[in-house]
Amino acid sequence: MDINSIINSLSPVERKVIPYLKDNISVKEIVSNSNLLEIEVIRALQWLENKKIVKINIDHRSTVKLDKNGILYLSKEIPEKRLLKILKKRSSSIEEFRKFKEFEPEELNYAIGSLKKNGAIIFENKSIKITDKGIALVETNFNEELLLKKIGENTKFLDEFSKIEKLTLEGLKKRTLFVKLDVTKVRNIQLTDLGKSLIKHSSKLKQEFIESLTSSMIISKNYIGKTFRHYDIKGIVPKVFPGKKHFVNETIEYIKRIWLDLGFKEMTGNHIDSCFWNFDALFTPQDHPARDMQDTLFVEGYDNLENSELLKRIKTTHENGWTTGSLGWRYKWDIEQAKKLVARTHTTVLSSRTIANLKKEDIPIKFFAVGKVFRNETLDKTHLFEFYQTEGIVIDKNANFKNLVGYLKTYFSKMGFNQIRLRPAYFPYTEPSLEIDIFHPVHKKWIELGGSGIFRPEVVKPLLGIEIPVLAWGLSVERLITDYYGFTDLRDLYSNDLKKLRSTKVWIK
Amino acid sequence: MPTVTLNRNVVESLIGKKTPIEKLRDRISMLGTDLESISDTEIVVEIFPNRPDMLCEQGFARALSSFLNIKTGLKNYTVQKSGYFCKVEKTLEVWPYTVNAIVKNLKFDDESIREVMQLQEKLGTTLTRHRKKGGIGIYPLDKIKFPIRFTTMKLNEIKFRPLDSSKEMYADEILEKHPAGIKYSNILQNQKEQPVFIDANNQILSIPPIINSYDTGRITQSTKDVFIECSGPDLNILNVALNIIVTSLADMGGKIFSIDVINKNKKITTPDLSPKTMNLDVKYVNKILGLNLKEKEIKKYLMMMGFDYKNKNALVPSYRNDILHQIDLIEEIAIAFGYEHFPTEITSFGSIAEEDQFEKFKRKIQDILVSLSFIQVNAFCLTNEDKINKKMNTNYDTVKLLNSINQEYNAFRYWLLIGRTFNSKNELDHLCVVISNSKTNFTELKQILDALFTALGIEYKLDVLTHPSFIEGRTGSIIIKDKAIGFIGEVHPDVILNWDLENPIVALELNVNELFEKL
């Protein structure tokens, strides 16, 4: 870049700083010479450094400033001087000084010790007397006083002190709250070759540039004939963060969109429900392992199930198949087991309730849900105790297994997976049953993504009153999300780390 | 679901044909088991609970070989009469049944002993639900003398040397100290007497479902003939367990013999390996599957699954317990047809999509807040008392879990998070908006509340409120149409410190269900 285009791109504050630049000058000096604020100078220097006009060297220098007592003795004379002045009038004793309360006990001891060492005072039978040397000292300035004055109210750099001053400082450091030591960052400026030649053109800096274009300039056409200052368009700007939905919720919205596009109605419902709706209505026998304490989260309290016609049908279906043509599970069904409350273990509980409330004239119909389900799992990298599931049911007298395959393939292709495998599986409430695997294009392996099937007559007939095919599925949600966002730890989905929430890309499919 | 490790060489020699590993991998998955891994020597599979007959090499190979079209159809097993009987003398009401069998002419080695023991153990954990629905005992025939008695005895009268013990023990001692006793003593709890099998020499063979005798209940390499008993509360389960064991032993080369179980005047002869019949409607099959299969094809597919088909009836093998309804046969046909061969087709009826109105409303609120630069969080519904109440300086009545293994997550959140909240009567969706930075204040959040309600077209007002989590004088309840539906305020610094935070926090919480009703 030539000198002129650099000049065109200088901001007003940079232009103000440039006249004060010379090698080895500190920021502090520029601030005091230019009457600019320190923050302005630092910012300007950083921009100038970006433009390779200066180089900023950062030094760490030890500093010293007065502490509480140091500030006090600056105006009040140091204790040893006051002690000498009293002794010049009359002799005294340590006890007397102590009673006197003019001196802090530590300071008193220090002053007496130091004066005795210098031969300014002597002890005679517990009485303290001033010597001739002491009398002479009253009229002189102590090194300590001189140093306190030198430090004054500002912070001073240690390397600016003489040898004697440093020695005195060592003494002051031992005394209570006299001085505070610290280390500060000092910025020193070095002009680059470019900087040196720029300074030679400093007359050009006086030229007026347009900074912010204002509305009044436009209206008055004031800009005509003037030059717009060039911005450093490649510079870094402060970050802003947009408002954002949680990425899991974004994915869920996308999933909902798929089902809505396919003509499904949404089902919603409680997270806590009875075993009756979660298990019994889905022909899951009461001794099924899924109903064990180690798999399912049970909630305090009971659902007072009414002794309804539906209850009787479900009981009979479990015991002997009722009129479904099934043998049933052949055991004695217990209503007390059905009354227990659980954190729902699958969204299929929404399907059982929906089917039970359906009128015959509503059929054919299709429903979907996306909702949370719960398991009694420990929380780790690959397990969550609560997670989402997406559920679907298709109720139609002509629905068949082919259609089930069709819906699953359509859904997964809309999720971006065209290679899926349907594998025989077992669930107590579907027959035929299947598990869905998708072929992961990167990991090159099959990944299990959910269960599906046609609801058994033992499920549908007691709930609906008639036997009709109901296609059903319950599919994983989190696994698709971790895959899309590249998470390897499931817990990261719900850690709500602000930095992650802000930087995670949006769901685009 | 149980995972079993099967010896691949044994499986393949039972099938009678070597199969390439890739084909095995595919076929095993498509037969209806979850294949975990396969190597030159081992097949590790998860067996679904409806197929306990596949828990050993023999049953697995039987299913696979017909699925591979090598040996299809119902497999016939001959049962000869042994002439022995077992007398049921006295039983517990909760443990009334036993079924028995003998299998002769076996050759045991380390491998086949492992196979039998794995089968017995896995049947115990699955089919008989950790022995709650039945106990299984296998004994060398030469160690016992018929007739056998199935009876009950007082705990302090039963004395024998159990397996895995160096000395004789009394039954009460076994229940208290023996590992098997400790594990299974809860099944027949609070009973004064314990079921026992005793032979004609008055030797105690076992106390089901706990443990066998060391002297009479241990299979070794010299064992040739075995006696098998299953006892428990569910006769159907016991028969299936017995049938699975005897057919597997028969596949190992054994010959099956029956035993008469005599209970008072009633006699049953077990094992009963005759197939059950189930009527099958071809039209129903085609309707459910969406196919157009001929009867001949249906028969072929059923035979690939180890069934037979005669005169509109399916013949179901005696070791299958999962065929409750003809829908179960349809699945068998579908598996044999091949899930991968089904055409893809969605239903043709017209249907109208509909998003839940409340869900839609919640989405709108989210959109408004996101447009105001808020970041949405999504957190667990489960939390704990400490977080719900103690840290917040409140005393809400929460909904608790009875059995969570995570002590950190043993209650449902009551309030103050976006999403579902729970109290003893209701599940409600709450909206919570929080701002935290070094100089935030009430005004900043009230501006947001204004903006939200303006966007929703709802008028609201604030009333002064005292809330233990918030600073007094800087908290209000949000009123819509004279009803308080939420609150807004500056969070009390005590609460902020309870959470180890440093910056001021302003928060509001709204009952979205009520807001929706007031629209």
PDB file of N, CA, C and O in Angstrom, chain A residues 55-81:
ATOM      1  N   LYS A  55       5.181  -0.750  15.939  1.00  0.00           N
ATOM      2  CA  LYS A  55       5.252  -2.028  16.615  1.00  0.00           C
ATOM      3  C   LYS A  55       5.123  -1.725  18.099  1.00  0.00           C
ATOM      4  O   LYS A  55       5.774  -0.805  18.595  1.00  0.00           O
ATOM      5  N   ILE A  56       4.233  -2.450  18.768  1.00  0.00           N
ATOM      6  CA  ILE A  56       4.054  -2.175  20.200  1.00  0.00           C
ATOM      7  C   ILE A  56       4.815  -3.239  20.992  1.00  0.00           C
ATOM      8  O   ILE A  56       4.555  -4.429  20.855  1.00  0.00           O
ATOM      9  N   ASN A  57       5.784  -2.776  21.784  1.00  0.00           N
ATOM     10  CA  ASN A  57       6.487  -3.714  22.667  1.00  0.00           C
ATOM     11  C   ASN A  57       5.870  -3.636  24.050  1.00  0.00           C
ATOM     12  O   ASN A  57       5.662  -2.553  24.584  1.00  0.00           O
ATOM     13  N   ILE A  58       5.594  -4.774  24.585  1.00  0.00           N
ATOM     14  CA  ILE A  58       5.008  -4.769  25.921  1.00  0.00           C
ATOM     15  C   ILE A  58       6.064  -5.192  26.936  1.00  0.00           C
ATOM     16  O   ILE A  58       6.650  -6.265  26.826  1.00  0.00           O
ATOM     17  N   ASP A  59       6.352  -4.298  27.907  1.00  0.00           N
ATOM     18  CA  ASP A  59       7.299  -4.582  28.986  1.00  0.00           C
ATOM     19  C   ASP A  59       6.532  -4.773  30.275  1.00  0.00           C
ATOM     20  O   ASP A  59       5.506  -4.142  30.485  1.00  0.00           O
ATOM     21  N   HIS A  60       7.074  -5.617  31.120  1.00  0.00           N
ATOM     22  CA  HIS A  60       6.489  -5.733  32.453  1.00  0.00           C
ATOM     23  C   HIS A  60       7.414  -5.038  33.423  1.00  0.00           C
ATOM     24  O   HIS A  60       8.556  -5.438  33.583  1.00  0.00           O
ATOM     25  N   ARG A  61       6.961  -3.939  34.056  1.00  0.00           N
ATOM     26  CA  ARG A  61       7.826  -3.166  34.957  1.00  0.00           C
ATOM     27  C   ARG A  61       7.252  -3.144  36.358  1.00  0.00           C
ATOM     28  O   ARG A  61       6.044  -2.994  36.563  1.00  0.00           O
ATOM     29  N   SER A  62       8.179  -3.279  37.335  1.00  0.00           N
ATOM     30  CA  SER A  62       7.752  -3.227  38.728  1.00  0.00           C
ATOM     31  C   SER A  62       7.420  -1.786  39.088  1.00  0.00           C
ATOM     32  O   SER A  62       8.108  -0.855  38.670  1.00  0.00           O
ATOM     33  N   THR A  63       6.351  -1.620  39.864  1.00  0.00           N
ATOM     34  CA  THR A  63       5.939  -0.279  40.271  1.00  0.00           C
ATOM     35  C   THR A  63       5.790  -0.231  41.783  1.00  0.00           C
ATOM     36  O   THR A  63       5.670  -1.262  42.438  1.00  0.00           O
ATOM     37  N   VAL A  64       5.794   0.983  42.286  1.00  0.00           N
ATOM     38  CA  VAL A  64       5.558   1.150  43.714  1.00  0.00           C
ATOM     39  C   VAL A  64       4.617   2.332  43.894  1.00  0.00           C
ATOM     40  O   VAL A  64       4.656   3.292  43.137  1.00  0.00           O
ATOM     41  N   LYS A  65       3.685   2.208  44.870  1.00  0.00           N
ATOM     42  CA  LYS A  65       2.883   3.378  45.237  1.00  0.00           C
ATOM     43  C   LYS A  65       2.639   3.363  46.733  1.00  0.00           C
ATOM     44  O   LYS A  65       2.888   2.346  47.383  1.00  0.00           O
ATOM     45  N   LEU A  66       2.214   4.500  47.253  1.00  0.00           N
ATOM     46  CA  LEU A  66       2.042   4.607  48.703  1.00  0.00           C
ATOM     47  C   LEU A  66       0.818   3.846  49.173  1.00  0.00           C
ATOM     48  O   LEU A  66      -0.222   3.858  48.507  1.00  0.00           O
ATOM     49  N   ASP A  67       0.971   3.208  50.325  1.00  0.00           N
ATOM     50  CA  ASP A  67      -0.182   2.549  50.941  1.00  0.00           C
ATOM     51  C   ASP A  67      -0.778   3.496  51.979  1.00  0.00           C
ATOM     52  O   ASP A  67      -0.336   4.637  52.114  1.00  0.00           O
ATOM     53  N   LYS A  68      -1.719   2.985  52.779  1.00  0.00           N
ATOM     54  CA  LYS A  68      -2.479   3.824  53.716  1.00  0.00           C
ATOM     55  C   LYS A  68      -1.562   4.679  54.605  1.00  0.00           C
ATOM     56  O   LYS A  68      -1.691   5.908  54.666  1.00  0.00           O
ATOM     57  N   ASN A  69      -0.615   4.033  55.322  1.00  0.00           N
ATOM     58  CA  ASN A  69       0.247   4.765  56.253  1.00  0.00           C
ATOM     59  C   ASN A  69       1.223   5.673  55.524  1.00  0.00           C
ATOM     60  O   ASN A  69       1.538   6.771  56.001  1.00  0.00           O
ATOM     61  N   GLY A  70       1.655   5.221  54.352  1.00  0.00           N
ATOM     62  CA  GLY A  70       2.563   6.034  53.542  1.00  0.00           C
ATOM     63  C   GLY A  70       1.920   7.371  53.215  1.00  0.00           C
ATOM     64  O   GLY A  70       2.535   8.446  53.372  1.00  0.00           O
ATOM     65  N   ILE A  71       0.637   7.304  52.786  1.00  0.00           N
ATOM     66  CA  ILE A  71      -0.089   8.542  52.450  1.00  0.00           C
ATOM     67  C   ILE A  71      -0.238   9.417  53.700  1.00  0.00           C
ATOM     68  O   ILE A  71      -0.055  10.636  53.669  1.00  0.00           O
ATOM     69  N   LEU A  72      -0.492   8.754  54.853  1.00  0.00           N
ATOM     70  CA  LEU A  72      -0.685   9.459  56.113  1.00  0.00           C
ATOM     71  C   LEU A  72       0.590  10.241  56.502  1.00  0.00           C
ATOM     72  O   LEU A  72       0.536  11.425  56.819  1.00  0.00           O
ATOM     73  N   TYR A  73       1.749   9.550  56.435  1.00  0.00           N
ATOM     74  CA  TYR A  73       2.991  10.181  56.895  1.00  0.00           C
ATOM     75  C   TYR A  73       3.533  11.185  55.902  1.00  0.00           C
ATOM     76  O   TYR A  73       4.431  11.950  56.211  1.00  0.00           O
ATOM     77  N   LEU A  74       2.974  11.193  54.713  1.00  0.00           N
ATOM     78  CA  LEU A  74       3.360  12.202  53.734  1.00  0.00           C
ATOM     79  C   LEU A  74       2.951  13.579  54.260  1.00  0.00           C
ATOM     80  O   LEU A  74       3.646  14.575  54.088  1.00  0.00           O
ATOM     81  N   SER A  75       1.821  13.645  54.942  1.00  0.00           N
ATOM     82  CA  SER A  75       1.333  14.932  55.431  1.00  0.00           C
ATOM     83  C   SER A  75       1.666  15.141  56.914  1.00  0.00           C
ATOM     84  O   SER A  75       1.641  16.241  57.420  1.00  0.00           O
ATOM     85  N   LYS A  76       1.999  14.063  57.628  1.00  0.00           N
ATOM     86  CA  LYS A  76       2.055  14.153  59.074  1.00  0.00           C
ATOM     87  C   LYS A  76       3.464  14.023  59.647  1.00  0.00           C
ATOM     88  O   LYS A  76       3.631  14.070  60.863  1.00  0.00           O
ATOM     89  N   GLU A  77       4.461  13.895  58.848  1.00  0.00           N
ATOM     90  CA  GLU A  77       5.838  13.582  59.271  1.00  0.00           C
ATOM     91  C   GLU A  77       5.920  12.151  59.759  1.00  0.00           C
ATOM     92  O   GLU A  77       5.010  11.644  60.417  1.00  0.00           O
ATOM     93  N   ILE A  78       7.070  11.535  59.473  1.00  0.00           N
ATOM     94  CA  ILE A  78       7.206  10.126  59.841  1.00  0.00           C
ATOM     95  C   ILE A  78       7.419  10.007  61.353  1.00  0.00           C
ATOM     96  O   ILE A  78       7.894  10.944  62.000  1.00  0.00           O
ATOM     97  N   PRO A  79       7.106   8.874  61.982  1.00  0.00           N
ATOM     98  CA  PRO A  79       7.142   8.708  63.442  1.00  0.00           C
ATOM     99  C   PRO A  79       8.497   9.080  64.040  1.00  0.00           C
ATOM    100  O   PRO A  79       8.556   9.762  65.068  1.00  0.00           O
ATOM    101  N   GLU A  80       9.625   8.672  63.409  1.00  0.00           N
ATOM    102  CA  GLU A  80      10.927   8.934  64.029  1.00  0.00           C
ATOM    103  C   GLU A  80      11.205  10.435  64.133  1.00  0.00           C
ATOM    104  O   GLU A  80      11.804  10.907  65.085  1.00  0.00           O
ATOM    105  N   LYS A  81      10.721  11.184  63.142  1.00  0.00           N
ATOM    106  CA  LYS A  81      10.937  12.641  63.163  1.00  0.00           C
ATOM    107  C   LYS A  81      10.136  13.253  64.315  1.00  0.00           C
ATOM    108  O   LYS A  81      10.644  14.065  65.093  1.00  0.00           O
TER     109      LYS A  81
END
